Short mmCIF file of C-alpha atoms in Angstrom, two decimals:
data_model
loop_
_atom_site.label_atom_id
_atom_site.label_comp_id
_atom_site.label_asym_id
_atom_site.label_seq_id
_atom_site.Cartn_x
_atom_site.Cartn_y
_atom_site.Cartn_z
CA MET A 225 175.93 56.46 44.11
CA ARG A 226 173.13 57.87 41.95
CA SER A 227 170.68 57.27 44.82
CA SER A 228 172.91 59.27 47.18
CA LEU A 229 173.26 62.14 44.71
CA SER A 230 169.50 62.19 44.34
CA ARG A 231 169.02 62.52 48.05
CA TRP A 232 171.59 65.36 48.20
CA GLY A 233 169.85 67.04 45.27
CA LEU A 234 166.43 66.88 46.94
CA GLY A 235 167.86 68.26 50.15
CA ALA A 236 169.49 71.17 48.32
CA LEU A 237 166.19 72.01 46.59
CA ALA A 238 164.35 71.91 49.94
CA LEU A 239 166.88 74.28 51.49
CA ALA A 240 166.63 76.62 48.53
CA GLY A 241 162.89 76.67 48.82
CA LEU A 242 163.08 77.47 52.55
CA ALA A 243 165.53 80.27 51.92
CA ALA A 244 163.29 81.73 49.24
CA ALA A 245 160.36 81.64 51.59
CA VAL A 246 162.37 83.49 54.23
CA ILE A 247 163.52 86.09 51.74
CA ASP A 248 160.07 86.46 50.19
CA PRO A 249 157.22 85.31 52.55
CA ALA A 250 154.76 85.45 49.67
CA LEU A 251 156.44 82.36 48.26
CA ALA A 252 155.54 80.41 51.38
CA GLN A 253 152.11 79.01 51.90
CA ALA A 254 149.91 81.48 53.90
CA PRO A 255 148.73 80.04 57.20
CA ALA A 256 144.95 79.81 57.87
CA ALA A 257 143.45 82.82 59.65
CA ALA A 258 143.33 82.23 63.38
CA ALA A 259 139.91 82.25 64.95
CA PRO A 260 139.36 85.02 67.48
CA ALA A 261 140.12 83.90 71.01
CA ALA A 262 137.17 83.35 73.25
CA PRO A 263 136.91 86.01 75.98
CA LYS A 264 138.31 84.99 79.38
CA PRO A 265 137.00 86.04 82.79
CA ASN A 266 138.79 88.88 84.52
CA ALA A 267 139.94 88.05 88.04
CA GLY A 268 138.63 91.37 89.39
CA ASP A 269 135.15 90.90 87.91
CA THR A 270 135.05 87.34 89.21
CA ALA A 271 136.00 88.38 92.73
CA PHE A 272 133.50 91.24 92.57
CA VAL A 273 130.59 88.98 91.69
CA LEU A 274 131.56 86.35 94.28
CA ILE A 275 131.85 88.96 97.02
CA SER A 276 128.53 90.46 95.95
CA ALA A 277 126.89 87.01 96.24
CA TYR A 278 128.25 86.65 99.77
CA LEU A 279 126.79 90.10 100.64
CA VAL A 280 123.39 89.08 99.36
CA LEU A 281 123.58 85.94 101.53
CA LEU A 282 124.50 88.21 104.44
CA MET A 283 121.32 90.19 103.71
CA THR A 284 119.23 87.11 104.21
CA ILE A 285 121.05 85.32 107.01
CA PRO A 286 121.45 87.00 109.39
CA GLY A 287 120.15 90.32 107.99
CA LEU A 288 116.51 89.60 107.04
CA ALA A 289 116.21 86.97 109.79
CA LEU A 290 117.13 89.45 112.49
CA PHE A 291 115.07 92.25 110.96
CA TYR A 292 111.97 90.06 110.97
CA GLY A 293 112.79 88.29 114.21
CA GLY A 294 113.02 91.49 116.16
CA LEU A 295 109.61 92.64 114.90
CA VAL A 296 107.60 89.68 116.08
CA ARG A 297 106.64 88.81 119.66
CA THR A 298 109.07 86.94 121.88
CA LYS A 299 107.16 83.67 121.61
CA ASN A 300 107.62 83.64 117.81
CA MET A 301 111.21 84.84 117.48
CA LEU A 302 112.79 81.45 116.75
CA SER A 303 110.05 80.44 114.31
CA VAL A 304 110.89 83.40 112.03
CA LEU A 305 114.64 82.75 112.30
CA THR A 306 114.09 79.08 111.46
CA GLN A 307 111.82 79.86 108.53
CA VAL A 308 114.30 82.24 106.90
CA PHE A 309 117.32 80.03 107.56
CA VAL A 310 115.73 76.81 106.27
CA ILE A 311 114.27 78.59 103.18
CA VAL A 312 117.86 79.46 102.15
CA ALA A 313 118.87 75.82 102.58
CA VAL A 314 115.92 74.42 100.62
CA VAL A 315 116.03 76.92 97.72
CA SER A 316 119.81 76.52 97.30
CA ILE A 317 119.37 72.82 96.61
CA ILE A 318 116.42 73.32 94.31
CA TYR A 319 118.32 75.98 92.43
CA VAL A 320 121.21 73.77 91.37
CA ILE A 321 118.92 70.83 90.57
CA TYR A 322 116.59 72.71 88.18
CA GLY A 323 116.12 76.34 89.18
CA TYR A 324 119.10 77.78 87.34
CA SER A 325 118.23 75.82 84.18
CA LEU A 326 114.61 76.99 84.23
CA SER A 327 115.68 80.58 84.80
CA PHE A 328 118.61 81.01 82.44
CA THR A 329 118.45 78.60 79.50
CA SER A 330 116.32 78.61 76.37
CA GLY A 331 112.93 77.10 76.79
CA GLY A 332 112.29 76.34 73.13
CA GLY A 333 108.69 77.02 72.20
CA LEU A 334 108.05 78.34 75.75
CA ASN A 335 111.15 80.48 75.85
CA ALA A 336 109.21 83.73 76.38
CA PHE A 337 107.93 82.31 79.72
CA ILE A 338 110.33 79.66 81.05
CA GLY A 339 113.72 78.03 80.38
CA GLY A 340 114.43 74.37 79.79
CA PHE A 341 116.25 71.55 81.49
CA SER A 342 119.49 71.58 79.47
CA LYS A 343 121.45 72.55 82.61
CA ALA A 344 119.42 70.65 85.20
CA PHE A 345 121.70 69.26 87.92
CA LEU A 346 124.24 71.79 86.44
CA MET A 347 124.85 69.54 83.44
CA ASN A 348 127.33 71.06 80.98
CA VAL A 349 128.65 73.46 83.60
CA ASP A 350 132.25 73.30 84.76
CA PRO A 351 134.94 75.72 85.92
CA THR A 352 135.91 76.51 82.30
CA LYS A 353 132.35 77.65 81.30
CA THR A 354 131.51 81.33 81.26
CA ALA A 355 128.43 83.50 81.42
CA ALA A 356 127.89 86.81 79.57
CA THR A 357 127.81 90.15 81.38
CA PHE A 358 126.35 93.35 79.93
CA SER A 359 129.51 94.40 78.06
CA ASN A 360 130.64 92.98 74.77
CA GLY A 361 133.52 90.52 75.11
CA VAL A 362 133.34 90.49 78.94
CA VAL A 363 132.44 87.26 80.73
CA ILE A 364 132.54 85.78 84.22
CA PRO A 365 132.76 82.09 85.34
CA GLU A 366 129.35 80.50 85.06
CA TYR A 367 129.69 79.12 88.57
CA ALA A 368 130.07 82.67 89.90
CA TYR A 369 126.96 83.72 88.03
CA ILE A 370 125.06 80.74 89.39
CA ILE A 371 126.01 81.50 92.99
CA PHE A 372 125.03 85.15 92.59
CA GLN A 373 121.61 84.39 91.10
CA MET A 374 121.06 81.64 93.68
CA THR A 375 121.24 84.19 96.47
CA PHE A 376 118.42 86.11 94.81
CA ALA A 377 116.29 83.01 94.55
CA CYS A 378 116.89 82.36 98.29
CA ILE A 379 115.99 85.81 99.66
CA THR A 380 112.84 86.35 97.56
CA PRO A 381 110.62 83.64 99.16
CA ALA A 382 112.12 84.50 102.56
CA LEU A 383 110.67 88.00 102.21
CA ILE A 384 107.19 86.55 101.90
CA VAL A 385 107.15 85.01 105.38
CA GLY A 386 106.92 88.37 107.05
CA ALA A 387 103.37 88.90 105.77
CA PHE A 388 101.87 85.99 107.73
CA ALA A 389 104.37 85.52 110.52
CA GLU A 390 103.20 84.19 113.90
CA ARG A 391 100.43 81.92 112.51
CA VAL A 392 101.63 79.67 109.68
CA LYS A 393 102.61 75.97 109.92
CA PHE A 394 106.22 75.31 109.24
CA SER A 395 105.39 72.30 107.05
CA ALA A 396 102.97 74.34 105.04
CA LEU A 397 105.50 77.10 104.56
CA LEU A 398 108.13 74.72 103.25
CA LEU A 399 105.75 73.15 100.77
CA PHE A 400 104.58 76.56 99.62
CA VAL A 401 108.16 77.75 99.08
CA VAL A 402 109.04 74.73 96.96
CA LEU A 403 105.98 75.27 94.76
CA TRP A 404 106.35 79.07 94.66
CA VAL A 405 109.95 79.20 93.51
CA THR A 406 109.21 76.55 90.89
CA PHE A 407 106.09 78.04 89.41
CA ILE A 408 106.43 81.72 90.17
CA TYR A 409 109.98 82.81 90.84
CA PHE A 410 111.90 80.87 88.21
CA PRO A 411 109.47 81.90 85.40
CA MET A 412 109.63 85.57 86.53
CA ALA A 413 113.41 85.51 86.59
CA HIS A 414 113.47 84.04 83.10
CA MET A 415 110.92 86.49 81.72
CA VAL A 416 112.71 89.54 83.07
CA TRP A 417 116.47 88.63 82.93
CA TYR A 418 117.01 85.95 80.31
CA TRP A 419 118.45 87.17 76.94
CA ALA A 420 120.90 86.07 74.29
CA GLY A 421 123.55 88.42 75.61
CA PRO A 422 125.39 91.45 74.21
CA ASP A 423 127.76 89.58 71.95
CA ALA A 424 124.97 87.67 70.16
CA ILE A 425 123.15 90.91 69.38
CA ALA A 426 126.30 92.85 68.45
CA ASP A 427 127.56 90.10 66.15
CA ALA A 428 124.17 89.94 64.42
CA ALA A 429 124.11 93.75 64.05
CA LYS A 430 127.63 93.71 62.56
CA ALA A 431 126.52 91.11 60.01
CA VAL A 432 123.66 93.39 58.94
CA ALA A 433 126.07 96.26 58.46
CA ALA A 434 128.57 94.06 56.64
CA ALA A 435 125.86 92.89 54.18
CA GLY A 436 125.90 96.33 52.59
CA THR A 437 123.70 96.52 49.46
CA ASP A 438 123.44 92.75 48.95
CA ALA A 439 119.66 92.39 49.45
CA ALA A 440 119.75 88.58 50.08
CA ALA A 441 122.60 88.78 52.52
CA LYS A 442 121.06 91.75 54.31
CA ALA A 443 117.70 89.94 54.65
CA ALA A 444 119.42 86.88 56.07
CA ALA A 445 121.47 88.99 58.51
CA GLU A 446 118.41 90.90 59.64
CA ALA A 447 116.59 87.64 60.27
CA LYS A 448 119.54 86.49 62.44
CA LEU A 449 119.41 89.79 64.35
CA ALA A 450 115.64 89.40 64.96
CA GLU A 451 116.25 85.86 66.14
CA ALA A 452 118.92 87.02 68.58
CA LYS A 453 116.64 89.71 69.98
CA ALA A 454 113.75 87.29 70.25
CA ASP A 455 115.87 84.90 72.30
CA ALA A 456 114.76 86.55 75.55
CA GLY A 457 112.11 86.40 78.18
CA LEU A 458 108.73 88.08 77.65
CA LEU A 459 109.28 91.16 79.80
CA PHE A 460 112.78 91.62 78.46
CA GLN A 461 111.34 91.65 74.92
CA TRP A 462 108.89 94.33 76.07
CA GLY A 463 111.84 96.53 76.94
CA ALA A 464 111.09 96.55 80.70
CA LEU A 465 114.12 97.64 82.75
CA ASP A 466 114.86 95.89 85.99
CA PHE A 467 118.46 96.26 87.06
CA ALA A 468 118.43 94.14 90.20
CA GLY A 469 114.90 92.83 90.95
CA GLY A 470 112.15 95.34 91.36
CA THR A 471 109.68 93.03 89.60
CA VAL A 472 111.44 89.69 90.08
CA VAL A 473 112.07 90.06 93.78
CA HIS A 474 110.08 92.83 95.49
CA ILE A 475 106.77 93.16 93.64
CA ASN A 476 106.75 89.38 93.19
CA ALA A 477 107.28 88.66 96.87
CA GLY A 478 105.19 91.62 98.09
CA ILE A 479 101.99 90.67 96.27
CA ALA A 480 102.46 87.01 97.26
CA GLY A 481 102.76 88.14 100.86
CA LEU A 482 99.51 90.14 100.65
CA VAL A 483 97.65 87.18 99.10
CA GLY A 484 99.04 84.91 101.84
CA CYS A 485 98.02 87.10 104.73
CA LEU A 486 94.47 87.42 103.27
CA VAL A 487 94.13 83.68 102.67
CA ILE A 488 95.48 82.66 106.09
CA GLY A 489 93.59 85.37 107.97
CA LYS A 490 94.39 87.71 110.81
CA ARG A 491 96.29 86.76 113.96
CA ILE A 492 94.19 86.05 117.04
CA GLY A 493 93.68 89.36 118.84
CA TYR A 494 94.80 91.51 115.89
CA GLY A 495 93.37 95.00 116.31
CA LYS A 496 92.34 94.26 119.88
CA GLU A 497 95.61 93.40 121.60
CA LEU A 498 98.96 95.20 121.56
CA MET A 499 101.46 93.24 119.45
CA PRO A 500 104.66 95.33 119.69
CA PRO A 501 108.03 94.22 118.35
CA HIS A 502 109.95 92.36 121.03
CA SER A 503 113.41 93.69 120.16
CA LEU A 504 113.93 96.77 118.02
CA VAL A 505 117.65 96.39 118.74
CA MET A 506 117.68 93.20 116.68
CA THR A 507 115.53 94.90 114.04
CA LEU A 508 118.07 97.71 113.65
CA ILE A 509 120.94 95.22 113.45
CA GLY A 510 119.02 93.39 110.72
CA ALA A 511 118.24 96.68 108.88
CA ALA A 512 121.91 97.65 109.01
CA LEU A 513 122.95 94.30 107.58
CA LEU A 514 120.36 94.71 104.86
CA TRP A 515 121.70 98.09 103.92
CA VAL A 516 125.28 96.86 103.76
CA GLY A 517 124.38 93.67 101.93
CA TRP A 518 122.26 95.59 99.42
CA PHE A 519 125.40 96.92 97.83
CA GLY A 520 126.06 93.39 96.69
CA PHE A 521 122.46 93.06 95.60
CA ASN A 522 122.39 96.19 93.42
CA ALA A 523 126.04 96.86 92.44
CA GLY A 524 126.72 93.15 91.96
CA SER A 525 123.87 92.92 89.47
CA ASN A 526 126.11 94.79 87.00
CA LEU A 527 128.31 91.60 86.96
CA GLU A 528 131.41 93.72 86.33
CA ALA A 529 133.57 95.91 88.58
CA ASN A 530 133.28 99.11 86.51
CA GLY A 531 131.72 102.54 86.51
CA THR A 532 128.13 101.27 86.31
CA ALA A 533 128.71 99.15 89.42
CA ALA A 534 129.94 102.30 91.19
CA LEU A 535 126.85 104.17 89.96
CA ALA A 536 124.62 101.42 91.33
CA ALA A 537 126.46 101.57 94.64
CA ILE A 538 126.15 105.35 95.13
CA ASN A 539 122.47 105.18 94.08
CA THR A 540 121.92 102.52 96.69
CA PHE A 541 123.52 104.70 99.34
CA VAL A 542 121.72 107.95 98.69
CA ALA A 543 118.29 106.55 97.90
CA THR A 544 118.33 104.71 101.26
CA GLY A 545 119.31 107.83 103.11
CA ALA A 546 116.60 109.86 101.37
CA ALA A 547 113.91 107.26 102.14
CA THR A 548 114.98 107.00 105.80
CA LEU A 549 114.59 110.76 106.23
CA ALA A 550 111.31 110.88 104.29
CA TRP A 551 109.66 108.17 106.36
CA LEU A 552 111.06 109.69 109.61
CA PHE A 553 109.80 113.20 108.96
CA VAL A 554 106.41 112.15 107.59
CA GLU A 555 105.93 109.95 110.65
CA TRP A 556 107.13 112.78 112.89
CA ALA A 557 104.52 115.10 111.39
CA ALA A 558 101.73 112.50 111.55
CA LYS A 559 102.38 111.00 114.98
CA GLY A 560 104.37 113.67 116.78
CA LYS A 561 107.51 111.54 117.31
CA PRO A 562 110.19 110.07 115.06
CA SER A 563 110.80 106.36 115.68
CA LEU A 564 113.67 104.00 115.18
CA LEU A 565 111.30 101.54 113.63
CA GLY A 566 110.24 104.20 111.16
CA ALA A 567 113.83 105.02 110.24
CA ALA A 568 114.68 101.36 109.71
CA SER A 569 111.44 100.75 107.70
CA GLY A 570 112.15 103.83 105.54
CA ALA A 571 115.68 102.56 104.81
CA VAL A 572 114.27 99.22 103.55
CA ALA A 573 111.68 101.08 101.44
CA GLY A 574 114.44 103.14 99.78
CA LEU A 575 116.54 100.07 99.13
CA VAL A 576 113.56 98.39 97.46
CA ALA A 577 112.67 101.41 95.36
CA VAL A 578 116.17 101.99 93.97
CA THR A 579 116.71 98.30 93.14
CA PRO A 580 115.25 98.32 89.60
CA ALA A 581 116.82 101.72 88.84
CA ALA A 582 120.22 101.19 90.48
CA GLY A 583 122.30 101.10 87.32
CA PHE A 584 120.02 103.28 85.24
CA ALA A 585 119.32 106.39 87.39
CA GLY A 586 121.69 109.17 88.29
CA PRO A 587 122.29 109.94 91.97
CA MET A 588 119.75 112.79 91.98
CA GLY A 589 117.11 110.54 90.38
CA ALA A 590 117.87 107.93 93.05
CA ILE A 591 117.31 110.50 95.80
CA ILE A 592 113.90 111.37 94.30
CA LEU A 593 112.98 107.67 94.26
CA GLY A 594 114.02 107.40 97.91
CA LEU A 595 112.03 110.45 99.00
CA VAL A 596 108.88 109.29 97.25
CA SER A 597 109.09 105.67 98.46
CA GLY A 598 109.79 106.68 102.06
CA GLY A 599 106.64 108.85 102.26
CA VAL A 600 104.32 106.65 100.22
CA CYS A 601 105.31 103.39 101.88
CA PHE A 602 104.68 104.97 105.33
CA ILE A 603 101.15 105.86 104.22
CA PHE A 604 100.50 102.29 102.98
CA CYS A 605 101.89 100.72 106.15
CA SER A 606 99.75 102.90 108.35
CA THR A 607 96.73 104.66 106.81
CA VAL A 608 95.94 102.22 103.98
CA LYS A 609 96.63 99.10 106.05
CA ASN A 610 94.42 100.37 108.90
CA ALA A 611 91.65 101.34 106.45
CA PHE A 612 91.44 97.91 104.85
CA GLY A 613 92.20 95.97 108.03
CA TYR A 614 94.44 93.29 106.53
CA ASP A 615 97.04 91.75 108.85
CA ASP A 616 100.31 92.03 106.91
CA THR A 617 102.39 91.27 110.03
CA LEU A 618 105.68 92.86 109.01
CA ASP A 619 104.46 95.10 106.15
CA VAL A 620 105.80 93.02 103.32
CA PHE A 621 103.18 94.39 100.92
CA GLY A 622 103.44 98.02 102.07
CA ILE A 623 107.24 98.11 101.76
CA HIS A 624 108.27 95.57 99.17
CA CYS A 625 105.33 95.58 96.74
CA VAL A 626 104.57 99.32 96.97
CA GLY A 627 108.22 100.31 97.05
CA GLY A 628 108.90 97.96 94.14
CA ILE A 629 106.10 99.50 92.09
CA ILE A 630 107.41 103.01 92.76
CA GLY A 631 110.89 101.94 91.76
CA ALA A 632 109.83 100.05 88.63
CA LEU A 633 107.68 102.91 87.30
CA GLY A 634 110.22 105.51 88.35
CA THR A 635 112.96 103.69 86.50
CA GLY A 636 111.16 104.57 83.25
CA ILE A 637 111.64 108.27 84.16
CA VAL A 638 115.00 108.55 85.87
CA VAL A 639 116.74 106.51 83.19
CA ASN A 640 116.44 109.53 80.89
CA VAL A 641 119.89 110.98 80.15
CA ALA A 642 118.41 114.49 80.26
CA LEU A 643 117.59 113.85 83.96
CA GLY A 644 121.09 112.51 84.77
CA GLY A 645 120.24 108.84 84.00
CA ALA A 646 122.44 106.36 82.20
CA GLY A 647 120.09 105.93 79.25
CA ILE A 648 118.46 102.81 77.77
CA PRO A 649 121.04 100.26 76.67
CA ASP A 650 121.45 99.80 72.86
CA TYR A 651 123.65 97.03 71.52
CA GLU A 652 122.77 97.66 67.85
CA THR A 653 123.64 101.29 67.11
CA LYS A 654 127.33 100.70 67.62
CA PRO A 655 127.84 96.90 67.69
CA GLY A 656 130.44 95.97 70.23
CA GLU A 657 130.04 99.16 72.20
CA LEU A 658 127.30 99.76 74.78
CA VAL A 659 125.72 103.15 74.16
CA ALA A 660 122.58 104.91 75.36
CA GLY A 661 119.68 104.43 72.98
CA THR A 662 116.94 106.82 72.08
CA TYR A 663 114.65 107.61 75.00
CA GLU A 664 110.98 108.34 74.73
CA LEU A 665 108.94 108.91 77.91
CA ILE A 666 105.63 107.23 77.02
CA PRO A 667 107.09 103.98 75.52
CA ALA A 668 109.49 103.74 78.46
CA LEU A 669 106.79 104.21 81.03
CA TRP A 670 104.43 101.85 79.23
CA ALA A 671 107.06 99.11 79.19
CA GLN A 672 107.51 99.53 82.93
CA ALA A 673 103.75 99.69 83.61
CA LYS A 674 103.13 96.48 81.63
CA ALA A 675 105.90 94.72 83.64
CA VAL A 676 104.35 95.85 86.91
CA LEU A 677 100.84 94.78 85.96
CA PHE A 678 101.99 91.47 84.61
CA THR A 679 103.94 90.74 87.80
CA LEU A 680 101.04 91.62 90.05
CA ALA A 681 98.68 89.38 88.03
CA PHE A 682 101.07 86.50 87.49
CA SER A 683 102.34 86.29 91.08
CA GLY A 684 99.08 87.33 92.73
CA ILE A 685 96.90 84.74 90.96
CA GLY A 686 99.59 82.06 90.96
CA SER A 687 100.32 82.52 94.63
CA PHE A 688 96.56 82.34 95.52
CA ILE A 689 96.32 78.97 93.70
CA LEU A 690 99.44 77.67 95.43
CA PHE A 691 98.24 78.79 98.90
CA LYS A 692 94.95 76.93 98.29
CA ILE A 693 96.74 73.78 97.23
CA VAL A 694 98.93 73.81 100.28
CA ASP A 695 95.89 74.40 102.50
CA VAL A 696 94.21 71.36 101.08
CA VAL A 697 97.28 69.17 101.40
CA VAL A 698 98.63 70.01 104.85
CA GLY A 699 96.67 73.06 106.12
CA LEU A 700 98.15 76.55 106.22
CA ARG A 701 97.47 77.67 109.75
CA VAL A 702 98.34 76.36 113.18
CA THR A 703 95.53 75.73 115.65
CA ALA A 704 94.32 78.54 117.90
CA ASP A 705 95.94 76.92 120.97
CA ARG A 706 99.28 76.58 119.24
CA GLU A 707 99.12 80.18 118.01
CA ARG A 708 98.48 81.44 121.54
CA GLU A 709 101.27 79.35 122.88
CA GLY A 710 103.68 80.70 120.29
CA LEU A 711 105.28 79.01 117.32
CA ASP A 712 108.65 78.69 118.97
CA LEU A 713 107.39 76.03 121.35
CA ALA A 714 104.42 74.74 119.38
CA GLU A 715 106.32 74.18 116.06
CA HIS A 716 109.95 73.88 117.11
CA GLY A 717 110.02 72.91 120.81
CA GLU A 718 112.39 75.76 121.70
CA ARG A 719 112.43 79.15 123.34
CA ALA A 720 114.38 82.16 122.10
CA TYR A 721 115.16 83.24 125.64
CA ASN A 722 115.51 81.04 128.77
CA LEU A 723 115.78 83.58 131.58
#
């Protein structure tokens, strides 16, 4: 009986305690503070990045393949299509094995130049993992980010083949591409685009502000902020701006193309025989696909479907239009007739020039970049090329390298808010909110100039070494007889047209 009363007494006390806690919550034990929820991908942003990736793939196959294929002679049409198509296949496999890891992970002591192997074979990546964007608290699925960046890695070496089309061995090209993306492209992508992300910098900046007057806490917080800012590639640390690949893609590929055409030598009959494009219809189709696909290239590089993506899109549109007209009218004045090839070439020059500035310039600044690139690239593809006599078959250097340089340097000017630009990003002034930082012309231009010079030297010298290695191993150039026969039959045993 006493035992039963004791149980009833304990139950009554428990009920009384529960009632008191309900009446006065302070009497109840306070729950532990919940950790802030990790940001989740937005379905719209995810769809935007995936569609942008598909557009960049469209730029390459069939866009770039048709653009290049139409420009070569009939007997070499299939060789160019095969080269571009197979490069996409090869690089896509390399990218998931080690390319993504080398580009976008920390490289430890070599982090300023290259990433590590922590995500080789896509280890530690699954559908739940996310990648940072350029806004605080906004992420996308890491797989979406990988696919998008993979398409950039695929198109960049494919651009190079136009410089020495109609005379290179297919086996040599494949070996060169494997070496080039490994030792040139992946390090460049890391040096320009790898960083700790907006949240890491914003959180560190908040900690500095929260430290107040506590000298020890403030020093520790400032050290963390410096560490977060230092967790970036070399060119990113320099403050170089490259929204979508002026240095990584165009200058990088353009200078490699020039080195390649010089090492391999001129085509048989170059300068003595007519070597006109065999199908400008195909070239225009390719150029149109490049223009459409480039919206994914530039706007997609924002990684979010927001106002900056729209800015990049309109800049891509108007810069291309301006460059098309600039090339057309300069050619008209110089040669007496405007050509379709000139219009298509001008369009590509404008697309190249606006790429590094796409999300930083205002539309009027983008038009200026287009006008300048259209006129200057025409001069390089005609006057300068003829003066020096190098055989850059499809003007990879004159359009991609020169256009990329114009765009990269111009970005340091048109980013200025006073000129309608978006301003230099600043994640420290107002942690958690992206704002335009202080702009100074000379430091901005110097950062861009250093990035351009570094890219020219790194890719130019590195590509020369790789071309020489490939030449020793398998030989770069086909024999004279095979070149005269045409690479379609000599290298692939096929004809583009069987009439």
